[in-house]
PDB file of C-alpha atoms in Angstrom:
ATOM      1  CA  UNK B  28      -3.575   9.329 -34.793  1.00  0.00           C
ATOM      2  CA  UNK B  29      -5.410  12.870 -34.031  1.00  0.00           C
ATOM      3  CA  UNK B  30      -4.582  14.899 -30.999  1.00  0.00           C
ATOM      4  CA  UNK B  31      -8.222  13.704 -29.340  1.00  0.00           C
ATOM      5  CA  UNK B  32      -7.053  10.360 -29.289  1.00  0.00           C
ATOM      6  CA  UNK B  33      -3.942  10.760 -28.519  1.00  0.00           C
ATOM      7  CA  UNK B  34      -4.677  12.835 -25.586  1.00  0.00           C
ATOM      8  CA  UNK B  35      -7.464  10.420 -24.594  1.00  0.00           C
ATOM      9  CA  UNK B  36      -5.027   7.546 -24.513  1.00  0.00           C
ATOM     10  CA  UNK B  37      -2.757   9.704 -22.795  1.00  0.00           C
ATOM     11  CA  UNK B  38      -5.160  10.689 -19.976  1.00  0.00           C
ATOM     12  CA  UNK B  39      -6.047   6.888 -20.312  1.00  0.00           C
ATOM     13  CA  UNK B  40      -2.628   5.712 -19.230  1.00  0.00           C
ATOM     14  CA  UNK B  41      -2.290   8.552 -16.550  1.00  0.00           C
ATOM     15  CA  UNK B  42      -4.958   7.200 -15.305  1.00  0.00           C
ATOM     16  CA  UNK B  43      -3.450   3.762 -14.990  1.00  0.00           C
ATOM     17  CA  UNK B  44      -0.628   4.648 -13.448  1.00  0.00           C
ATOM     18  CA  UNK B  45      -2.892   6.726 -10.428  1.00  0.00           C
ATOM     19  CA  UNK B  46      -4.584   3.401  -9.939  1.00  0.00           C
ATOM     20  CA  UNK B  47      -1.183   1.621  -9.713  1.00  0.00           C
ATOM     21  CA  UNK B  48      -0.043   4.248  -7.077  1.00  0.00           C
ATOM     22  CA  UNK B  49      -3.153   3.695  -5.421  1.00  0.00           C
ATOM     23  CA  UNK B  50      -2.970  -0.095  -5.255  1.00  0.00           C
ATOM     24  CA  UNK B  51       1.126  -0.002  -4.618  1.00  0.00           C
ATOM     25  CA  UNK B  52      -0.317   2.337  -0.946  1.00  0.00           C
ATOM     26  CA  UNK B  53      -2.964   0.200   0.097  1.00  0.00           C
ATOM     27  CA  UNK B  54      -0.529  -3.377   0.215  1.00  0.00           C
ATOM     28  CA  UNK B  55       1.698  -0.414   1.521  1.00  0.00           C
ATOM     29  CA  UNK B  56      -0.861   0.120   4.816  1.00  0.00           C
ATOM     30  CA  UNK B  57      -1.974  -3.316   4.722  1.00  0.00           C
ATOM     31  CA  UNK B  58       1.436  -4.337   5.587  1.00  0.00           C
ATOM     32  CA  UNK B  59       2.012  -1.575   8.449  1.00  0.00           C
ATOM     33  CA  UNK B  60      -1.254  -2.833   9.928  1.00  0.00           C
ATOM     34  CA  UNK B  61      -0.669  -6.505   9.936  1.00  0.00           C
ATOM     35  CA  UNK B  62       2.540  -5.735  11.241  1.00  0.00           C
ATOM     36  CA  UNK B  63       2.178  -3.760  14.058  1.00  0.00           C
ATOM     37  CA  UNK B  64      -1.536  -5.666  15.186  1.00  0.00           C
ATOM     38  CA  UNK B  65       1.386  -9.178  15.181  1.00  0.00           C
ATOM     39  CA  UNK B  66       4.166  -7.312  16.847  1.00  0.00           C
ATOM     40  CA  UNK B  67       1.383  -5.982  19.573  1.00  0.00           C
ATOM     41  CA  UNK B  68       0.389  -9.330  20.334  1.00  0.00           C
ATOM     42  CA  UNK B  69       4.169 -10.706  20.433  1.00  0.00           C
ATOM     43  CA  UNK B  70       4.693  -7.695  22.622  1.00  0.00           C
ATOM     44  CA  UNK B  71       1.686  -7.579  25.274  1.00  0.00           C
ATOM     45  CA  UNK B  72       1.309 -11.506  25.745  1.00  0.00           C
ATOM     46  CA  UNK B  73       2.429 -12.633  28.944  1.00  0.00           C
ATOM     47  CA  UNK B  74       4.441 -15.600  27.798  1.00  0.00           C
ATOM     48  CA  UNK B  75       6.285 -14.514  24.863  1.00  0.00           C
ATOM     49  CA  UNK B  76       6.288 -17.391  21.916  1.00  0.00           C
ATOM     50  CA  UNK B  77       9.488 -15.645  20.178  1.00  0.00           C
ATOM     51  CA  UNK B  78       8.787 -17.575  16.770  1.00  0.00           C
ATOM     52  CA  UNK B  79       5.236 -15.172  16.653  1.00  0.00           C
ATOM     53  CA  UNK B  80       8.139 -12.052  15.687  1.00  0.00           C
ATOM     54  CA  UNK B  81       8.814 -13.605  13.115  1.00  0.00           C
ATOM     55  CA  UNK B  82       5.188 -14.157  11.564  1.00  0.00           C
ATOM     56  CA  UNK B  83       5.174 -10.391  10.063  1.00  0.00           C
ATOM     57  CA  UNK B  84       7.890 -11.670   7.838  1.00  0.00           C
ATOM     58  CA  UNK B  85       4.979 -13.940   5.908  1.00  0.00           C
ATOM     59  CA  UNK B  86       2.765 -10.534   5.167  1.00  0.00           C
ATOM     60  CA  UNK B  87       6.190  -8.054   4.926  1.00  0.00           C
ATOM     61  CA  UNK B  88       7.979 -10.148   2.083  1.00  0.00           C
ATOM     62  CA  UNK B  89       4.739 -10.820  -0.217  1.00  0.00           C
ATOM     63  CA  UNK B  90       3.712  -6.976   0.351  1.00  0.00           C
ATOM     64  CA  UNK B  91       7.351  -6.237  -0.806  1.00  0.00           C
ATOM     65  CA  UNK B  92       7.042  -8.094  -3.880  1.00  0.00           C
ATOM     66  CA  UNK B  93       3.100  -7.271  -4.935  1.00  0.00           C
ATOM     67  CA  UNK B  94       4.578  -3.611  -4.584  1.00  0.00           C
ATOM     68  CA  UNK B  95       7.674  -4.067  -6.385  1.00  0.00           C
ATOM     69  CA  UNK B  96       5.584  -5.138  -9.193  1.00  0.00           C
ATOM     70  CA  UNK B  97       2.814  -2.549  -8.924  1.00  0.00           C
ATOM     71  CA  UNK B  98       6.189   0.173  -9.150  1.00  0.00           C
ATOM     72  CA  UNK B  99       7.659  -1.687 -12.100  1.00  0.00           C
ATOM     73  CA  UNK B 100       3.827  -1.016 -13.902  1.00  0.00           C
ATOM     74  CA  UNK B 101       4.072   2.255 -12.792  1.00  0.00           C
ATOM     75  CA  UNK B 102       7.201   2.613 -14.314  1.00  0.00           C
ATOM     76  CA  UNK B 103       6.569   1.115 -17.732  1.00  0.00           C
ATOM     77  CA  UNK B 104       3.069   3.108 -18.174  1.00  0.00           C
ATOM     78  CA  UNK B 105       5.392   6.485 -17.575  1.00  0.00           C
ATOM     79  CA  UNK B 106       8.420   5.235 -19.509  1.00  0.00           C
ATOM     80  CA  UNK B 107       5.811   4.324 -22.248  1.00  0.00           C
ATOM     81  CA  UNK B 108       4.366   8.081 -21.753  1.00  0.00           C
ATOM     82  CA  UNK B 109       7.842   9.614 -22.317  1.00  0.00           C
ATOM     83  CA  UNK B 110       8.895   7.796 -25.696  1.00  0.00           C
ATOM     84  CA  UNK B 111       5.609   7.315 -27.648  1.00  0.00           C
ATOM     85  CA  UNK B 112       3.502  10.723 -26.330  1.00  0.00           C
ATOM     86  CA  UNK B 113       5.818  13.409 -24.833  1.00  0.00           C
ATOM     87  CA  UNK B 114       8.561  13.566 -27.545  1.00  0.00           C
ATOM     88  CA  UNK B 115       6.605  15.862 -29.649  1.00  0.00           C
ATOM     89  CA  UNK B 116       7.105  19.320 -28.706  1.00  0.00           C
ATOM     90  CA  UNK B 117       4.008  20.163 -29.825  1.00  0.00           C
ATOM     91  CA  UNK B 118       2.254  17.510 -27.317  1.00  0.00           C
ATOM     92  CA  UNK B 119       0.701  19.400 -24.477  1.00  0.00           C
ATOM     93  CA  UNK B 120       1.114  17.382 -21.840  1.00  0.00           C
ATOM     94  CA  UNK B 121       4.779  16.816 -20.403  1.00  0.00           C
ATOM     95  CA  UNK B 122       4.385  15.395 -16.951  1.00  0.00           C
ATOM     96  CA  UNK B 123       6.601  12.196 -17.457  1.00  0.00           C
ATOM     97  CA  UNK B 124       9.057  14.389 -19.337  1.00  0.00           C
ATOM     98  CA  UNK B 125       9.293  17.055 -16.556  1.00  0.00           C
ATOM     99  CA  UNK B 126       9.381  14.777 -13.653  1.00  0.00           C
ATOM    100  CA  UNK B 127      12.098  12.897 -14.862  1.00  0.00           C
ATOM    101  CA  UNK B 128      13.926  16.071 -15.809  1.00  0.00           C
ATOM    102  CA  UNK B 129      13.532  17.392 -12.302  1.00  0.00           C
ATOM    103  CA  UNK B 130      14.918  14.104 -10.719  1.00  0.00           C
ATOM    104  CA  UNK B 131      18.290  14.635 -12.948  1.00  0.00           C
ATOM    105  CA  UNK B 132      18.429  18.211 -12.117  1.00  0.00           C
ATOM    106  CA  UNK B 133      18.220  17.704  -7.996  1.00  0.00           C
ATOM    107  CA  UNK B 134      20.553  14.567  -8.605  1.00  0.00           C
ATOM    108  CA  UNK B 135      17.359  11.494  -7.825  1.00  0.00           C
ATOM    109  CA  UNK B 136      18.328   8.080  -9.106  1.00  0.00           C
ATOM    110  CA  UNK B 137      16.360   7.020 -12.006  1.00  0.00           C
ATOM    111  CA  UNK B 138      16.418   3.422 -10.046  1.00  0.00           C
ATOM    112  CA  UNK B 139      13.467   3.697  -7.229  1.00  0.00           C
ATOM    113  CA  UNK B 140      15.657   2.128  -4.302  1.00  0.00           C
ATOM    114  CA  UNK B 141      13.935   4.052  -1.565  1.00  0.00           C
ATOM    115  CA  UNK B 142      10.345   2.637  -2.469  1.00  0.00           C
ATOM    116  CA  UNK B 143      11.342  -0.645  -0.492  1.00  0.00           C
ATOM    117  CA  UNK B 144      12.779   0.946   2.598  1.00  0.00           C
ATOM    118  CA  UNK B 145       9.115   0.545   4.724  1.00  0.00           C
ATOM    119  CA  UNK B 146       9.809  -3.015   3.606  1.00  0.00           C
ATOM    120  CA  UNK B 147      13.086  -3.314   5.129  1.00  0.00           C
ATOM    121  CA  UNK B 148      12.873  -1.643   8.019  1.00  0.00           C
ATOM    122  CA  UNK B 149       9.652  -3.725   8.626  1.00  0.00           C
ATOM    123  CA  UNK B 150      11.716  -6.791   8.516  1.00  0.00           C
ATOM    124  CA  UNK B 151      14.646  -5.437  10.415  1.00  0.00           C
ATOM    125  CA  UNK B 152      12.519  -4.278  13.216  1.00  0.00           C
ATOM    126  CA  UNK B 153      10.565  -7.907  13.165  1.00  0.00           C
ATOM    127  CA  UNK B 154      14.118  -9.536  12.708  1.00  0.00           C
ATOM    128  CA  UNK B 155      15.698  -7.710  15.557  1.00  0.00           C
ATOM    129  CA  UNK B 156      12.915  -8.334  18.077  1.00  0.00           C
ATOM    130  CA  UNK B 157      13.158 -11.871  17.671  1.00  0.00           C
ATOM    131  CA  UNK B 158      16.755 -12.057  18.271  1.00  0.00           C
ATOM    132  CA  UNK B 159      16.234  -9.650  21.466  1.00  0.00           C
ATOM    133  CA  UNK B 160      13.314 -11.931  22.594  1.00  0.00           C
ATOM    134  CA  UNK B 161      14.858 -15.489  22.385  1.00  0.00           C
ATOM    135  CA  UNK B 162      16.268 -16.615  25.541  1.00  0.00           C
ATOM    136  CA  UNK B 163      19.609 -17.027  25.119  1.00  0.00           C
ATOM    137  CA  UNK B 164      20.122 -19.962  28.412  1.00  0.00           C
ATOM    138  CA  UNK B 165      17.568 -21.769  27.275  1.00  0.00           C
ATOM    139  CA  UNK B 166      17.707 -22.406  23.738  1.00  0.00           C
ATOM    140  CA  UNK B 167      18.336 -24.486  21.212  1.00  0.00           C
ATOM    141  CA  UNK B 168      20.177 -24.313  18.008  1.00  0.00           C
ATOM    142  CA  UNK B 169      17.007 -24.606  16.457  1.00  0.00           C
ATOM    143  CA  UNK B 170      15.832 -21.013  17.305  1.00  0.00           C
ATOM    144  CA  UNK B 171      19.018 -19.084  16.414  1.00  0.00           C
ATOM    145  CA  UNK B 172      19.121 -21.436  12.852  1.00  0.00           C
ATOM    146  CA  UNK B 173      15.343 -20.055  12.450  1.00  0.00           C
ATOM    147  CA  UNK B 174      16.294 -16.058  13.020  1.00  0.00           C
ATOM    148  CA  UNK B 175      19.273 -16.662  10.377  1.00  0.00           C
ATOM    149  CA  UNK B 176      17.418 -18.636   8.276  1.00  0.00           C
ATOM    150  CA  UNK B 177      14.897 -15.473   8.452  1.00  0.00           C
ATOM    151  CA  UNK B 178      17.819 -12.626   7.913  1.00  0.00           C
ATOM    152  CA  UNK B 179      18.929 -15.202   4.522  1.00  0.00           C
ATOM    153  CA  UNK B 180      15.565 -15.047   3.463  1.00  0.00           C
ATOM    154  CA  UNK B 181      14.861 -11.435   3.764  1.00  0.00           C
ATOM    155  CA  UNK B 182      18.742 -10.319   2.146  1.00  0.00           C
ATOM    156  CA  UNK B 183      17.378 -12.578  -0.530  1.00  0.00           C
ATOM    157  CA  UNK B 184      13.892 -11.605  -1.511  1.00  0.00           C
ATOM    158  CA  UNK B 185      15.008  -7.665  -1.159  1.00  0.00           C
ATOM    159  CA  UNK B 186      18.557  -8.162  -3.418  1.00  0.00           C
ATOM    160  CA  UNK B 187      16.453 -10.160  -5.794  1.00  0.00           C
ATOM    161  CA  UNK B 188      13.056  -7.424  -5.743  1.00  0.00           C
ATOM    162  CA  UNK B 189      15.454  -3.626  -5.809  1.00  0.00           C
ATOM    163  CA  UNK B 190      14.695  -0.990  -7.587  1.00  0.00           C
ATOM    164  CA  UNK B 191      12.804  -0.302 -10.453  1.00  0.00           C
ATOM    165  CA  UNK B 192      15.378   0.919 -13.298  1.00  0.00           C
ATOM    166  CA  UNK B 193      13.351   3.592 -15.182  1.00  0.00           C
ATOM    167  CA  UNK B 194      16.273   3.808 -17.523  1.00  0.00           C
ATOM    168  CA  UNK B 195      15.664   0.335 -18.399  1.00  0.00           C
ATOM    169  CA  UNK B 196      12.371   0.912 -19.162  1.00  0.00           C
ATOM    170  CA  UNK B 197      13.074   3.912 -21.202  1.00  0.00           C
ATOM    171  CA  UNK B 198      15.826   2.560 -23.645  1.00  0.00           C
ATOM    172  CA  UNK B 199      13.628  -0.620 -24.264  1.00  0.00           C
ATOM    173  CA  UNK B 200      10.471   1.772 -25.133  1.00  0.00           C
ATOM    174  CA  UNK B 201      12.864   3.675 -27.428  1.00  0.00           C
ATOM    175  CA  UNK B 202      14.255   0.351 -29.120  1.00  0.00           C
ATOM    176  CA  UNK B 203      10.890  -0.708 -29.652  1.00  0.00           C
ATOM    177  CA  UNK B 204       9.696   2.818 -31.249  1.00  0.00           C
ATOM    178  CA  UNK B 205      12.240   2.407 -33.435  1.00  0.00           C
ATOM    179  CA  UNK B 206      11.469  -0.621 -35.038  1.00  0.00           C
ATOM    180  CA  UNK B 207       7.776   0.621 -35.487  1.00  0.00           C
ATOM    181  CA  UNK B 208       9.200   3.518 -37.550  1.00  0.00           C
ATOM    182  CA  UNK B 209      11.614   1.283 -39.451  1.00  0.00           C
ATOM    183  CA  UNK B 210       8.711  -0.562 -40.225  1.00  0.00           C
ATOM    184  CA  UNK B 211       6.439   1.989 -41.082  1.00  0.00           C
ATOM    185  CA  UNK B 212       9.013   3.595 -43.578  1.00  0.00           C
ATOM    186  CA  UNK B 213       9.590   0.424 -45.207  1.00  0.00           C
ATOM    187  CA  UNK B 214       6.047   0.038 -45.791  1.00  0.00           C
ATOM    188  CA  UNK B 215       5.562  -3.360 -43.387  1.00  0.00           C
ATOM    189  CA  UNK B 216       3.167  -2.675 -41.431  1.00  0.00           C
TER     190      UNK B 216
END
């Protein structure tokens, strides 16, 4: 492949991974704003329906997974970068290389846990306003099953969605180069 295209694809893929970053921030905002325009409502009604604190949860859960998935694109594209562009010292661009380099040096997890923390705390805050709303003399079992049925949910959905493991990524992009070259020297492909 000559260095034109291989830059080309390079930008190409850079590219991609901007437009991830850009999606992965506007589900990001969406969810603040859907979230804060419910909780207003739940806040400045005068009769307080405490089920409507836990409506956020239907836009904060889906937002976490759409932008679990947009990081785990993100993820491959610079994984993919790093095995298949970078590792030629003679390449010119190194930005995958570098960045992950600096995370090791200044001791940052190759797993992304902090990417779902507006998430959680989004759900928290929702979680814990319903439980300070609900009147507690007045209740029924009902309404307390709902707010742990909620917390299940929630513990669930961000166990089962956690961090993107670049390392992952990286050792199965490796594995696969591999077997191109095995292939290519035994005259396969």
């Amino acid at each position: 492949m000559s260095k034109e295209l291989k830059l080309k694809k390079y930008e190409m893929l850079r590219q991609e991974i901007l437009q991830y970053l850009e999606e992965y921030q506007n589900v990001r905002n969406m969810m603040y704003i859907i979230t804060v325009i419910l909780l207003g409502f739940c806040l400045t009604g005068e009769k307080t329906i405490v089920y409507a604190f836990l409506l956020p949860l239907v836009v904060t859960i889906p937002s976490h997974i759409i932008s679990y998935d947009y990081w785990k694109c993100v993820t491959k594209a610079a994984t993919y970068l790093r095995v298949f562009h970078e590792k030629d010292v003679k390449y010119p661009c190194h930005w995958e290389t570098r960045h992950n380099n600096f995370n090791k040096i200044y001791n940052f997890s190759s797993k992304s846990d902090y990417q779902e923390l507006p998430y959680v705390i989004c759900s928290c805050v929702c979680i814990f306003l319903y439980f300070l709303n609900v009147d507690y003399s007045k209740c029924c079992i009902f309404e307390i099953n709902a707010g742990i049925v909620a917390i299940i949910i929630v513990i669930f959905i961000f166990i089962k969605y956690q961090g993107v493991d670049a390392d992952k990524y990286m050792d199965a992009w490796e594995k696969i180069k591999k077997d191109e070259e095995k292939l290519v020297g035994s005259g396969n492909r």
